């Protein structure tokens, strides 16, 4: 058992194994962008970027990545999966400027016999032939033992026999995958302990899959057993249930096992968002480390404990990942939850007013509506009959849309007591409204921020008459802000969310002028 602190390499295979996720295909420039972010900002030790001989587009991407890596000193940290085909994979990798081949050998007797129709001896000869050629061409060589987890379980003699034949070869890492994600932590620890003790001079990588939801736990077991490197992907991308999450693995190895890592945690969320955008695969709001909600306290008792002494804070703090803690507002909110949000907005209310606002929050929460910090000023204004955030009021709005025709809108608004009426046109009702409201706001030296995201939701199982919730994320330069609108018409829900943002920013502009 190897429990002492040591450096564990993290090899990210988002661009190779992660791209086997159903429906995911990165463009060459997306691959280059992700590769740069992984090596330059997240600082992973190695990246696996492609499989050899897949397509011309893949070849273009790998060539661009290798060209950049050569210039930045990362050349030997970029790896490509190759096959036991003597010269073809090696030549493909060489033609892209690659320096490392991850050779895919058969790690189970069943795969060797039934898929290749070969004996251990025959397959070993083929593998060594490809290794010999790769070595002659100056490539660094790692070897995958495909389906090793099942191969070790079904026929250890085959695995040992393959290892005995390969270990004299110039192989840097023997990479042992749980290809189908079938192992438990106990099985991982026992099998890796055996491999590490039987071959103490060799470097072993663990390549886990998450079919049973055990990938991160299995990583811990493999590290305890003595592996020197672990393979991960961003956002758990990968075939079927995906691979191990690099965010989870990095944090667990540091916090729970005191291992040394190269990864810069402050960039985990940024890389997660990049891959989310390029892959089209949304990250669950409750995903550890990178999920939108994981640093949000909902229960009032938790906010109270944090207010009085940080009682519900742990080593897993949001600051590590360039994030902030928030306190949700809803039916389980208490005085402390409200107070935390008021502090964030730099608002001060009397005890009596806080009780009134809290009662309204709980009432709204009973109807299952999401309440954000940006909604709070409007709840306060409604409860206290305050005009502070009523800088702009939408008095009337009429939208006309037709099939294959541009949409038009006519609006009447009150801005700081002045009434305006104007029209706008656009590719849809909301776009037309943005055109019209922009004409009004130019008189007040105000320009709407650009949209970063636009989400429309209705309750699960909702009817056609159900309320529509529109959540808009705005790019406000140094921060992202979210506002919400609720209406039976989804276009008007977006309009109400826009009016909320304008009111907030006009209020801030007024405060800054007073200061």
CSV table of C-alpha atoms in Angstrom, one decimal:
chain,number,residue,atom,x,y,z
A,1,UNK,CA,0.0,0.0,0.0
A,2,UNK,CA,1.3,3.4,-1.0
A,3,UNK,CA,-0.2,6.1,1.3
A,4,UNK,CA,2.6,8.6,1.5
A,5,UNK,CA,2.2,12.0,-0.2
A,6,UNK,CA,3.7,12.0,-3.8
A,7,UNK,CA,3.1,13.6,-7.1
A,8,UNK,CA,0.3,12.1,-9.2
A,9,UNK,CA,0.1,13.0,-12.9
A,10,UNK,CA,-3.3,13.9,-14.3
A,11,UNK,CA,-3.7,13.0,-18.0
A,12,UNK,CA,-6.7,14.6,-19.6
A,13,UNK,CA,-8.3,12.7,-22.4
A,14,UNK,CA,-11.3,15.0,-23.1
A,15,UNK,CA,-10.2,15.5,-26.7
A,16,UNK,CA,-9.8,11.8,-27.4
A,17,UNK,CA,-11.9,9.6,-25.1
A,18,UNK,CA,-14.2,12.4,-24.2
A,19,UNK,CA,-15.1,13.0,-27.8
A,20,UNK,CA,-16.6,9.5,-27.8
A,21,UNK,CA,-19.5,11.0,-25.9
A,22,UNK,CA,-22.7,10.6,-28.0
A,23,UNK,CA,-23.3,13.7,-30.1
A,24,UNK,CA,-19.9,15.4,-29.3
A,25,UNK,CA,-17.5,16.3,-32.1
A,26,UNK,CA,-15.1,19.2,-31.6
A,27,UNK,CA,-13.9,21.3,-34.6
A,28,UNK,CA,-10.2,21.6,-35.1
A,29,UNK,CA,-10.1,25.1,-33.6
A,30,UNK,CA,-12.2,24.0,-30.6
A,31,UNK,CA,-9.7,21.2,-30.0
A,32,UNK,CA,-6.8,23.7,-30.2
A,33,UNK,CA,-8.5,26.0,-27.7
A,34,UNK,CA,-9.3,23.3,-25.2
A,35,UNK,CA,-5.7,21.9,-25.5
A,36,UNK,CA,-4.2,25.3,-24.8
A,37,UNK,CA,-6.5,25.8,-21.8
A,38,UNK,CA,-5.7,22.4,-20.4
A,39,UNK,CA,-1.9,22.7,-20.6
A,40,UNK,CA,-1.4,26.5,-20.2
A,41,UNK,CA,-4.0,27.4,-17.6
A,42,UNK,CA,-5.2,24.3,-15.9
A,43,UNK,CA,-1.7,22.9,-16.1
A,44,UNK,CA,-2.5,19.2,-16.4
A,45,UNK,CA,0.6,17.0,-16.9
A,46,UNK,CA,-0.4,15.4,-20.2
A,47,UNK,CA,-3.3,15.5,-22.7
A,48,UNK,CA,-4.5,12.8,-25.1
A,49,UNK,CA,-5.9,14.7,-28.1
A,50,UNK,CA,-7.0,12.2,-30.8
A,51,UNK,CA,-6.9,8.7,-32.3
A,52,UNK,CA,-4.5,8.2,-35.2
A,53,UNK,CA,-5.9,7.8,-38.8
A,54,UNK,CA,-9.4,9.0,-37.9
A,55,UNK,CA,-10.0,11.8,-40.4
A,56,UNK,CA,-8.3,14.7,-42.2
A,57,UNK,CA,-10.1,17.1,-39.8
A,58,UNK,CA,-8.5,15.2,-36.9
A,59,UNK,CA,-5.1,15.4,-38.5
A,60,UNK,CA,-5.5,19.1,-39.0
A,61,UNK,CA,-6.4,19.6,-35.3
A,62,UNK,CA,-3.5,17.5,-34.0
A,63,UNK,CA,-1.0,19.2,-36.3
A,64,UNK,CA,-2.2,22.6,-35.0
A,65,UNK,CA,-2.0,21.5,-31.4
A,66,UNK,CA,1.5,20.0,-31.9
A,67,UNK,CA,2.7,23.1,-33.6
A,68,UNK,CA,1.6,25.3,-30.7
A,69,UNK,CA,2.9,22.8,-28.1
A,70,UNK,CA,6.3,22.8,-29.7
A,71,UNK,CA,6.6,26.5,-29.5
A,72,UNK,CA,5.5,26.6,-25.8
A,73,UNK,CA,7.6,23.7,-24.6
A,74,UNK,CA,4.7,21.2,-24.2
A,75,UNK,CA,5.6,18.9,-27.1
A,76,UNK,CA,6.1,15.7,-25.0
A,77,UNK,CA,2.9,16.3,-23.1
A,78,UNK,CA,0.7,15.9,-26.1
A,79,UNK,CA,-0.3,12.2,-26.8
A,80,UNK,CA,-2.2,10.4,-29.5
A,81,UNK,CA,-3.8,7.0,-29.4
A,82,UNK,CA,-2.2,4.6,-32.0
A,83,UNK,CA,-2.9,1.1,-33.1
A,84,UNK,CA,-1.0,-2.1,-33.5
A,85,UNK,CA,-0.5,-1.6,-37.3
A,86,UNK,CA,3.3,-1.5,-37.6
A,87,UNK,CA,4.0,1.8,-39.4
A,88,UNK,CA,0.6,3.4,-40.2
A,89,UNK,CA,-0.2,4.9,-36.8
A,90,UNK,CA,3.4,5.9,-36.2
A,91,UNK,CA,3.7,7.6,-39.5
A,92,UNK,CA,0.4,9.4,-39.0
A,93,UNK,CA,1.5,10.8,-35.7
A,94,UNK,CA,4.9,11.7,-37.0
A,95,UNK,CA,3.3,13.6,-39.9
A,96,UNK,CA,1.4,15.8,-37.4
A,97,UNK,CA,4.6,16.7,-35.5
A,98,UNK,CA,3.7,14.3,-32.6
A,99,UNK,CA,6.1,13.0,-30.1
A,100,UNK,CA,4.1,10.4,-28.1
A,101,UNK,CA,2.1,7.4,-29.1
A,102,UNK,CA,-0.3,5.7,-26.7
A,103,UNK,CA,-0.4,2.2,-28.3
A,104,UNK,CA,-3.6,0.2,-27.9
A,105,UNK,CA,-2.8,-3.4,-27.1
A,106,UNK,CA,-5.3,-6.1,-26.0
A,107,UNK,CA,-5.3,-6.4,-22.3
A,108,UNK,CA,-7.7,-9.4,-22.1
A,109,UNK,CA,-7.3,-12.8,-23.5
A,110,UNK,CA,-10.9,-12.8,-24.8
A,111,UNK,CA,-10.4,-9.7,-26.8
A,112,UNK,CA,-7.1,-11.1,-28.2
A,113,UNK,CA,-8.6,-14.4,-29.2
A,114,UNK,CA,-12.1,-13.4,-30.4
A,115,UNK,CA,-11.5,-9.9,-31.9
A,116,UNK,CA,-8.1,-10.4,-33.3
A,117,UNK,CA,-8.1,-14.2,-33.7
A,118,UNK,CA,-4.6,-14.4,-32.4
A,119,UNK,CA,-2.7,-16.0,-29.5
A,120,UNK,CA,-0.8,-14.1,-26.8
A,121,UNK,CA,2.5,-14.9,-28.6
A,122,UNK,CA,1.2,-13.7,-32.0
A,123,UNK,CA,-0.2,-10.5,-30.5
A,124,UNK,CA,2.9,-9.8,-28.5
A,125,UNK,CA,5.0,-10.0,-31.6
A,126,UNK,CA,2.8,-7.5,-33.4
A,127,UNK,CA,2.8,-5.1,-30.5
A,128,UNK,CA,6.6,-5.3,-30.2
A,129,UNK,CA,7.0,-4.7,-33.9
A,130,UNK,CA,5.0,-1.5,-33.7
A,131,UNK,CA,6.9,-0.4,-30.6
A,132,UNK,CA,10.2,-1.1,-32.4
A,133,UNK,CA,9.2,1.1,-35.3
A,134,UNK,CA,7.9,3.9,-33.1
A,135,UNK,CA,11.2,3.8,-31.1
A,136,UNK,CA,13.2,4.0,-34.4
A,137,UNK,CA,11.1,7.1,-35.4
A,138,UNK,CA,11.9,8.8,-32.1
A,139,UNK,CA,8.5,8.6,-30.5
A,140,UNK,CA,7.9,8.2,-26.8
A,141,UNK,CA,5.8,5.1,-26.2
A,142,UNK,CA,3.0,4.4,-23.7
A,143,UNK,CA,0.9,1.2,-23.9
A,144,UNK,CA,-2.8,0.8,-23.1
A,145,UNK,CA,-3.9,-2.7,-22.1
A,146,UNK,CA,-7.4,-2.5,-23.5
A,147,UNK,CA,-10.1,-4.1,-21.3
A,148,UNK,CA,-7.5,-4.8,-18.7
A,149,UNK,CA,-10.0,-4.9,-15.8
A,150,UNK,CA,-11.9,-7.8,-17.4
A,151,UNK,CA,-8.7,-9.4,-18.7
A,152,UNK,CA,-7.2,-9.4,-15.2
A,153,UNK,CA,-10.4,-10.9,-13.7
A,154,UNK,CA,-10.8,-13.6,-16.4
A,155,UNK,CA,-7.2,-14.6,-17.1
A,156,UNK,CA,-4.4,-13.2,-15.0
A,157,UNK,CA,-1.9,-15.5,-16.7
A,158,UNK,CA,-2.6,-13.7,-20.0
A,159,UNK,CA,-2.0,-10.3,-18.4
A,160,UNK,CA,1.2,-11.5,-16.7
A,161,UNK,CA,2.3,-13.1,-20.0
A,162,UNK,CA,1.8,-9.9,-21.9
A,163,UNK,CA,3.6,-7.9,-19.3
A,164,UNK,CA,6.5,-10.2,-19.2
A,165,UNK,CA,6.9,-9.9,-23.0
A,166,UNK,CA,6.5,-6.1,-23.1
A,167,UNK,CA,8.3,-4.9,-20.0
A,168,UNK,CA,11.8,-5.0,-21.6
A,169,UNK,CA,10.6,-2.7,-24.4
A,170,UNK,CA,11.1,1.1,-24.2
A,171,UNK,CA,7.6,1.8,-22.7
A,172,UNK,CA,7.2,4.9,-20.4
A,173,UNK,CA,3.8,4.2,-19.0
A,174,UNK,CA,1.7,1.0,-18.9
A,175,UNK,CA,-1.9,2.3,-18.9
A,176,UNK,CA,-4.5,0.0,-17.3
A,177,UNK,CA,-8.1,0.9,-18.2
A,178,UNK,CA,-11.3,-0.2,-16.6
A,179,UNK,CA,-12.7,0.0,-20.1
A,180,UNK,CA,-16.3,-0.9,-19.3
A,181,UNK,CA,-16.4,0.7,-15.8
A,182,UNK,CA,-17.0,-2.6,-14.1
A,183,UNK,CA,-14.6,-2.4,-11.1
A,184,UNK,CA,-15.3,-1.6,-7.4
A,185,UNK,CA,-12.8,0.2,-5.2
A,186,UNK,CA,-11.8,-3.1,-3.5
A,187,UNK,CA,-11.2,-4.7,-6.8
A,188,UNK,CA,-9.2,-1.8,-8.0
A,189,UNK,CA,-7.0,-1.8,-4.9
A,190,UNK,CA,-6.4,-5.5,-5.0
A,191,UNK,CA,-5.5,-5.7,-8.7
A,192,UNK,CA,-3.4,-2.6,-8.8
A,193,UNK,CA,-1.5,-3.6,-5.6
A,194,UNK,CA,-0.7,-6.9,-7.4
A,195,UNK,CA,0.5,-5.1,-10.6
A,196,UNK,CA,2.5,-2.5,-8.7
A,197,UNK,CA,4.2,-5.0,-6.4
A,198,UNK,CA,4.8,-7.6,-9.2
A,199,UNK,CA,6.4,-4.9,-11.5
A,200,UNK,CA,7.8,-2.3,-9.1
A,201,UNK,CA,10.1,-0.7,-11.7
A,202,UNK,CA,7.2,0.2,-14.0
A,203,UNK,CA,5.0,3.3,-14.2
A,204,UNK,CA,1.3,2.5,-14.2
A,205,UNK,CA,-1.6,4.8,-15.2
A,206,UNK,CA,-5.2,4.1,-14.3
A,207,UNK,CA,-7.9,4.9,-16.9
A,208,UNK,CA,-11.3,4.7,-15.2
A,209,UNK,CA,-14.9,4.8,-16.5
A,210,UNK,CA,-18.0,5.7,-14.5
A,211,UNK,CA,-20.6,3.1,-15.4
A,212,UNK,CA,-21.3,2.3,-11.8
A,213,UNK,CA,-20.7,5.9,-10.6
A,214,UNK,CA,-17.5,4.7,-8.9
A,215,UNK,CA,-14.9,6.4,-11.0
A,216,UNK,CA,-13.6,8.8,-8.4
A,217,UNK,CA,-13.7,6.2,-5.6
A,218,UNK,CA,-11.8,3.9,-7.9
A,219,UNK,CA,-9.2,6.5,-8.5
A,220,UNK,CA,-8.6,6.8,-4.8
A,221,UNK,CA,-8.1,3.0,-4.5
A,222,UNK,CA,-5.7,3.0,-7.5
A,223,UNK,CA,-3.6,5.8,-6.0
A,224,UNK,CA,-3.5,4.0,-2.6
A,225,UNK,CA,-2.2,0.9,-4.5
A,226,UNK,CA,0.6,2.9,-6.0
A,227,UNK,CA,-0.3,4.2,-9.5
A,228,UNK,CA,1.6,7.2,-10.7
A,229,UNK,CA,-0.9,8.7,-13.1
A,230,UNK,CA,-4.7,9.0,-13.5
A,231,UNK,CA,-6.7,9.7,-16.7
A,232,UNK,CA,-9.7,12.1,-16.5
A,233,UNK,CA,-12.0,14.2,-18.7
A,234,UNK,CA,-13.6,17.6,-18.2
A,235,UNK,CA,-17.2,17.4,-17.2
A,236,UNK,CA,-17.0,13.5,-17.1
A,237,UNK,CA,-17.2,13.4,-20.9
A,238,UNK,CA,-16.8,9.9,-22.4
A,239,UNK,CA,-18.6,6.9,-23.8
A,240,UNK,CA,-21.7,5.6,-22.0
A,241,UNK,CA,-21.6,7.1,-18.4
A,242,UNK,CA,-18.3,8.9,-19.1
A,243,UNK,CA,-14.9,9.0,-17.5
A,244,UNK,CA,-13.7,10.3,-14.2
A,245,UNK,CA,-14.2,14.1,-13.7
A,246,UNK,CA,-10.9,16.0,-13.6
A,247,UNK,CA,-12.5,18.4,-11.1
A,248,UNK,CA,-13.5,15.7,-8.7
A,249,UNK,CA,-10.3,13.8,-9.0
A,250,UNK,CA,-8.1,16.8,-8.5
A,251,UNK,CA,-9.9,18.0,-5.4
A,252,UNK,CA,-10.2,14.5,-3.8
A,253,UNK,CA,-6.6,13.6,-4.3
A,254,UNK,CA,-5.5,16.9,-2.7
A,255,UNK,CA,-8.0,17.0,0.1
A,256,UNK,CA,-8.5,13.4,1.0
A,257,UNK,CA,-5.1,11.8,0.1
A,258,UNK,CA,-2.7,14.8,0.4
A,259,UNK,CA,-1.3,14.1,-3.0
A,260,UNK,CA,0.8,16.6,-4.9
A,261,UNK,CA,-0.7,17.8,-8.2
A,262,UNK,CA,0.2,20.2,-10.9
A,263,UNK,CA,-3.3,21.3,-11.6
A,264,UNK,CA,-4.3,25.0,-11.0
A,265,UNK,CA,-7.8,24.6,-9.4
A,266,UNK,CA,-8.7,28.2,-10.0
A,267,UNK,CA,-9.2,27.4,-13.7
A,268,UNK,CA,-11.4,24.3,-13.3
A,269,UNK,CA,-14.7,26.1,-13.7
A,270,UNK,CA,-13.5,28.2,-16.6
A,271,UNK,CA,-12.4,25.0,-18.5
A,272,UNK,CA,-15.6,23.3,-17.6
A,273,UNK,CA,-17.6,26.1,-19.1
A,274,UNK,CA,-15.5,26.1,-22.3
A,275,UNK,CA,-16.0,22.4,-22.8
A,276,UNK,CA,-19.7,22.7,-21.9
A,277,UNK,CA,-20.1,25.3,-24.7
A,278,UNK,CA,-18.1,23.5,-27.3
A,279,UNK,CA,-19.6,20.0,-26.6
A,280,UNK,CA,-23.2,21.1,-26.2
A,281,UNK,CA,-23.4,18.9,-23.1
A,282,UNK,CA,-24.8,20.8,-20.2
A,283,UNK,CA,-23.3,20.3,-16.7
A,284,UNK,CA,-25.7,19.4,-14.0
A,285,UNK,CA,-26.4,22.2,-11.6
A,286,UNK,CA,-25.4,19.9,-8.7
A,287,UNK,CA,-22.2,18.6,-10.3
A,288,UNK,CA,-19.4,18.7,-7.7
A,289,UNK,CA,-17.1,21.7,-7.9
A,290,UNK,CA,-18.3,23.0,-11.3
A,291,UNK,CA,-22.1,22.9,-10.9
A,292,UNK,CA,-24.1,26.1,-10.8
A,293,UNK,CA,-25.7,25.3,-7.4
A,294,UNK,CA,-23.0,23.6,-5.4
A,295,UNK,CA,-21.9,26.7,-3.5
A,296,UNK,CA,-25.5,27.8,-2.7
A,297,UNK,CA,-26.9,27.3,0.8
A,298,UNK,CA,-30.7,26.8,0.7
A,299,UNK,CA,-31.7,26.0,4.3
A,300,UNK,CA,-32.1,29.0,6.6
A,301,UNK,CA,-30.3,27.2,9.4
A,302,UNK,CA,-27.2,26.8,7.3
A,303,UNK,CA,-27.1,30.5,6.5
A,304,UNK,CA,-27.6,31.3,10.2
A,305,UNK,CA,-24.7,29.0,11.1
A,306,UNK,CA,-22.5,30.7,8.6
A,307,UNK,CA,-23.5,34.1,9.8
A,308,UNK,CA,-22.7,33.3,13.4
A,309,UNK,CA,-19.4,31.5,12.8
A,310,UNK,CA,-18.9,29.8,9.4
A,311,UNK,CA,-20.4,26.6,10.9
A,312,UNK,CA,-21.4,25.2,7.5
A,313,UNK,CA,-18.3,26.0,5.6
A,314,UNK,CA,-15.7,23.4,4.7
A,315,UNK,CA,-12.3,23.1,3.2
A,316,UNK,CA,-14.2,22.8,-0.1
A,317,UNK,CA,-14.7,26.5,-0.4
A,318,UNK,CA,-15.8,28.3,-3.5
A,319,UNK,CA,-12.8,30.7,-3.3
A,320,UNK,CA,-10.5,27.9,-4.4
A,321,UNK,CA,-12.2,27.8,-7.7
A,322,UNK,CA,-12.7,31.5,-8.3
A,323,UNK,CA,-16.3,31.2,-7.2
A,324,UNK,CA,-18.4,32.8,-4.5
A,325,UNK,CA,-20.9,31.4,-1.9
A,326,UNK,CA,-24.5,32.3,-2.3
A,327,UNK,CA,-27.6,31.9,-0.1
A,328,UNK,CA,-30.8,30.9,-1.9
A,329,UNK,CA,-34.1,32.6,-1.3
A,330,UNK,CA,-37.2,30.5,-1.1
A,331,UNK,CA,-39.7,28.8,1.3
A,332,UNK,CA,-36.8,27.4,3.5
A,333,UNK,CA,-35.2,30.8,3.9
A,334,UNK,CA,-34.6,32.4,7.3
A,335,UNK,CA,-33.5,35.8,8.5
A,336,UNK,CA,-29.8,34.9,7.9
A,337,UNK,CA,-30.4,33.9,4.2
A,338,UNK,CA,-32.1,37.2,3.6
A,339,UNK,CA,-29.4,39.1,5.5
A,340,UNK,CA,-26.6,37.5,3.4
A,341,UNK,CA,-28.4,38.5,0.2
A,342,UNK,CA,-29.0,42.1,1.5
A,343,UNK,CA,-25.3,42.3,2.3
A,344,UNK,CA,-24.4,41.3,-1.3
A,345,UNK,CA,-26.7,44.0,-2.6
A,346,UNK,CA,-25.4,46.5,0.0
A,347,UNK,CA,-29.0,47.1,1.2
A,348,UNK,CA,-30.0,47.8,4.8
A,349,UNK,CA,-33.5,47.1,6.1
A,350,UNK,CA,-35.0,47.4,9.6
A,351,UNK,CA,-35.9,44.3,11.5
A,352,UNK,CA,-39.6,44.9,10.8
A,353,UNK,CA,-39.1,45.4,7.1
A,354,UNK,CA,-36.9,42.3,6.9
A,355,UNK,CA,-39.8,40.3,8.4
A,356,UNK,CA,-42.2,41.6,5.8
A,357,UNK,CA,-39.8,40.8,2.9
A,358,UNK,CA,-39.0,37.3,4.3
A,359,UNK,CA,-42.8,36.5,4.5
A,360,UNK,CA,-43.1,37.5,0.8
A,361,UNK,CA,-40.1,35.4,-0.1
A,362,UNK,CA,-41.5,32.3,1.7
A,363,UNK,CA,-44.9,32.9,0.0
A,364,UNK,CA,-43.4,33.0,-3.4
A,365,UNK,CA,-41.2,30.0,-2.6
A,366,UNK,CA,-44.4,27.9,-1.9
A,367,UNK,CA,-45.4,28.4,-5.5
A,368,UNK,CA,-42.1,26.7,-6.6
A,369,UNK,CA,-40.8,29.9,-8.2
A,370,UNK,CA,-37.0,30.4,-8.2
A,371,UNK,CA,-35.9,33.6,-6.4
A,372,UNK,CA,-32.6,35.1,-7.3
A,373,UNK,CA,-30.6,37.8,-5.6
A,374,UNK,CA,-31.4,40.1,-8.6
A,375,UNK,CA,-35.1,39.5,-7.8
A,376,UNK,CA,-34.7,40.7,-4.2
A,377,UNK,CA,-34.8,44.5,-4.9
A,378,UNK,CA,-38.1,44.1,-6.7
A,379,UNK,CA,-39.6,42.0,-3.9
A,380,UNK,CA,-38.4,44.7,-1.4
A,381,UNK,CA,-39.8,47.5,-3.6
A,382,UNK,CA,-43.2,45.7,-3.8
A,383,UNK,CA,-43.4,44.9,-0.1
A,384,UNK,CA,-42.3,48.4,1.0
A,385,UNK,CA,-44.1,50.3,-1.8
A,386,UNK,CA,-40.7,51.7,-2.6
A,387,UNK,CA,-40.0,53.5,-5.9
A,388,UNK,CA,-36.2,53.1,-5.7
A,389,UNK,CA,-36.1,50.4,-8.5
A,390,UNK,CA,-38.9,51.8,-10.6
A,391,UNK,CA,-36.7,53.9,-12.9
A,392,UNK,CA,-38.4,52.3,-15.9
A,393,UNK,CA,-41.9,51.0,-16.3
A,394,UNK,CA,-43.3,49.1,-19.3
A,395,UNK,CA,-46.7,50.7,-19.8
A,396,UNK,CA,-47.7,48.9,-22.9
A,397,UNK,CA,-46.2,46.5,-25.4
A,398,UNK,CA,-47.7,45.1,-28.6
A,399,UNK,CA,-45.9,42.5,-30.7
A,400,UNK,CA,-46.7,41.3,-34.2
A,401,UNK,CA,-45.0,38.2,-35.8
A,402,UNK,CA,-45.7,36.3,-38.9
A,403,UNK,CA,-44.3,33.2,-40.7
A,404,UNK,CA,-41.2,34.2,-42.8
A,405,UNK,CA,-41.8,37.9,-41.9
A,406,UNK,CA,-39.8,40.2,-39.6
A,407,UNK,CA,-41.4,40.8,-36.2
A,408,UNK,CA,-42.4,44.3,-35.1
A,409,UNK,CA,-43.1,45.8,-31.7
A,410,UNK,CA,-44.7,49.0,-30.4
A,411,UNK,CA,-43.9,50.0,-26.8
A,412,UNK,CA,-44.8,52.7,-24.4
A,413,UNK,CA,-42.5,53.2,-21.4
A,414,UNK,CA,-42.0,55.5,-18.4
A,415,UNK,CA,-38.4,56.4,-17.7
A,416,UNK,CA,-37.8,58.5,-14.6
A,417,UNK,CA,-41.2,60.1,-15.1
A,418,UNK,CA,-40.8,60.7,-18.8
A,419,UNK,CA,-43.1,58.8,-21.2
A,420,UNK,CA,-41.7,57.5,-24.5
A,421,UNK,CA,-43.4,55.6,-27.3
A,422,UNK,CA,-41.5,53.9,-30.1
A,423,UNK,CA,-41.4,50.9,-32.4
A,424,UNK,CA,-38.8,48.3,-33.3
A,425,UNK,CA,-38.2,45.4,-35.7
A,426,UNK,CA,-36.2,42.2,-35.5
A,427,UNK,CA,-35.9,38.5,-36.3
A,428,UNK,CA,-38.3,37.7,-33.5
A,429,UNK,CA,-40.5,39.4,-30.9
A,430,UNK,CA,-37.8,39.7,-28.3
A,431,UNK,CA,-35.2,41.0,-30.8
A,432,UNK,CA,-37.7,43.6,-31.9
A,433,UNK,CA,-38.3,44.7,-28.3
A,434,UNK,CA,-34.5,45.0,-27.8
A,435,UNK,CA,-34.4,47.2,-30.9
A,436,UNK,CA,-37.2,49.4,-29.6
A,437,UNK,CA,-36.0,49.8,-26.0
A,438,UNK,CA,-32.5,50.6,-27.2
A,439,UNK,CA,-33.9,53.6,-29.0
A,440,UNK,CA,-35.4,54.9,-25.8
A,441,UNK,CA,-32.4,54.2,-23.6
A,442,UNK,CA,-30.0,56.0,-25.8
A,443,UNK,CA,-31.5,59.2,-24.4
A,444,UNK,CA,-30.2,58.2,-21.0
A,445,UNK,CA,-26.6,57.2,-22.0
A,446,UNK,CA,-27.4,53.6,-21.3
A,447,UNK,CA,-26.7,50.6,-23.4
A,448,UNK,CA,-28.0,47.1,-22.7
A,449,UNK,CA,-25.3,44.5,-22.0
A,450,UNK,CA,-25.0,41.6,-24.4
A,451,UNK,CA,-26.6,38.3,-23.7
A,452,UNK,CA,-24.4,35.5,-22.4
A,453,UNK,CA,-27.2,33.0,-22.1
A,454,UNK,CA,-31.0,32.8,-22.5
A,455,UNK,CA,-33.0,30.0,-21.0
A,456,UNK,CA,-36.8,29.3,-21.2
A,457,UNK,CA,-38.4,26.9,-18.7
A,458,UNK,CA,-41.9,25.7,-17.7
A,459,UNK,CA,-42.6,23.4,-14.8
A,460,UNK,CA,-42.3,19.7,-15.5
A,461,UNK,CA,-45.6,18.3,-16.7
A,462,UNK,CA,-46.9,21.9,-17.2
A,463,UNK,CA,-49.8,22.6,-19.5
A,464,UNK,CA,-49.9,25.0,-22.4
A,465,UNK,CA,-51.3,27.7,-20.1
A,466,UNK,CA,-48.4,27.2,-17.6
A,467,UNK,CA,-46.2,30.1,-16.5
A,468,UNK,CA,-43.0,30.5,-18.5
A,469,UNK,CA,-39.8,31.4,-16.7
A,470,UNK,CA,-37.1,33.2,-18.7
A,471,UNK,CA,-33.6,33.5,-17.1
A,472,UNK,CA,-31.2,35.7,-19.0
A,473,UNK,CA,-27.5,35.9,-18.2
A,474,UNK,CA,-26.0,39.2,-19.1
A,475,UNK,CA,-22.4,39.9,-19.8
A,476,UNK,CA,-21.8,43.1,-17.7
A,477,UNK,CA,-18.1,43.4,-18.4
A,478,UNK,CA,-16.5,42.4,-15.2
A,479,UNK,CA,-19.3,40.0,-14.1
A,480,UNK,CA,-22.2,37.9,-15.3
A,481,UNK,CA,-25.6,38.8,-14.0
A,482,UNK,CA,-28.9,36.9,-14.2
A,483,UNK,CA,-32.4,38.3,-14.2
A,484,UNK,CA,-35.7,36.4,-14.4
A,485,UNK,CA,-39.1,37.2,-15.8
A,486,UNK,CA,-42.3,35.2,-15.4
A,487,UNK,CA,-45.3,35.4,-17.7
A,488,UNK,CA,-47.6,33.1,-19.6
A,489,UNK,CA,-46.0,34.4,-22.8
A,490,UNK,CA,-42.4,33.4,-23.2
A,491,UNK,CA,-41.5,36.6,-25.1
A,492,UNK,CA,-43.0,38.8,-22.4
A,493,UNK,CA,-41.1,36.7,-19.8
A,494,UNK,CA,-37.9,37.7,-21.6
A,495,UNK,CA,-39.0,41.3,-21.7
A,496,UNK,CA,-39.8,41.4,-18.0
A,497,UNK,CA,-36.3,40.0,-17.3
A,498,UNK,CA,-34.8,42.7,-19.4
A,499,UNK,CA,-36.7,45.5,-17.7
A,500,UNK,CA,-35.4,44.1,-14.3
A,501,UNK,CA,-31.8,44.4,-15.5
A,502,UNK,CA,-32.4,48.0,-16.8
A,503,UNK,CA,-33.9,49.0,-13.5
A,504,UNK,CA,-31.0,47.6,-11.5
A,505,UNK,CA,-28.4,49.3,-13.6
A,506,UNK,CA,-30.2,52.6,-13.8
A,507,UNK,CA,-30.4,52.5,-10.0
A,508,UNK,CA,-26.7,51.8,-9.8
A,509,UNK,CA,-25.9,54.6,-12.2
A,510,UNK,CA,-28.0,57.0,-10.1
A,511,UNK,CA,-26.2,55.9,-6.9
A,512,UNK,CA,-22.8,56.4,-8.5
A,513,UNK,CA,-23.7,59.9,-9.6
A,514,UNK,CA,-24.8,60.8,-6.1
A,515,UNK,CA,-21.6,59.4,-4.6
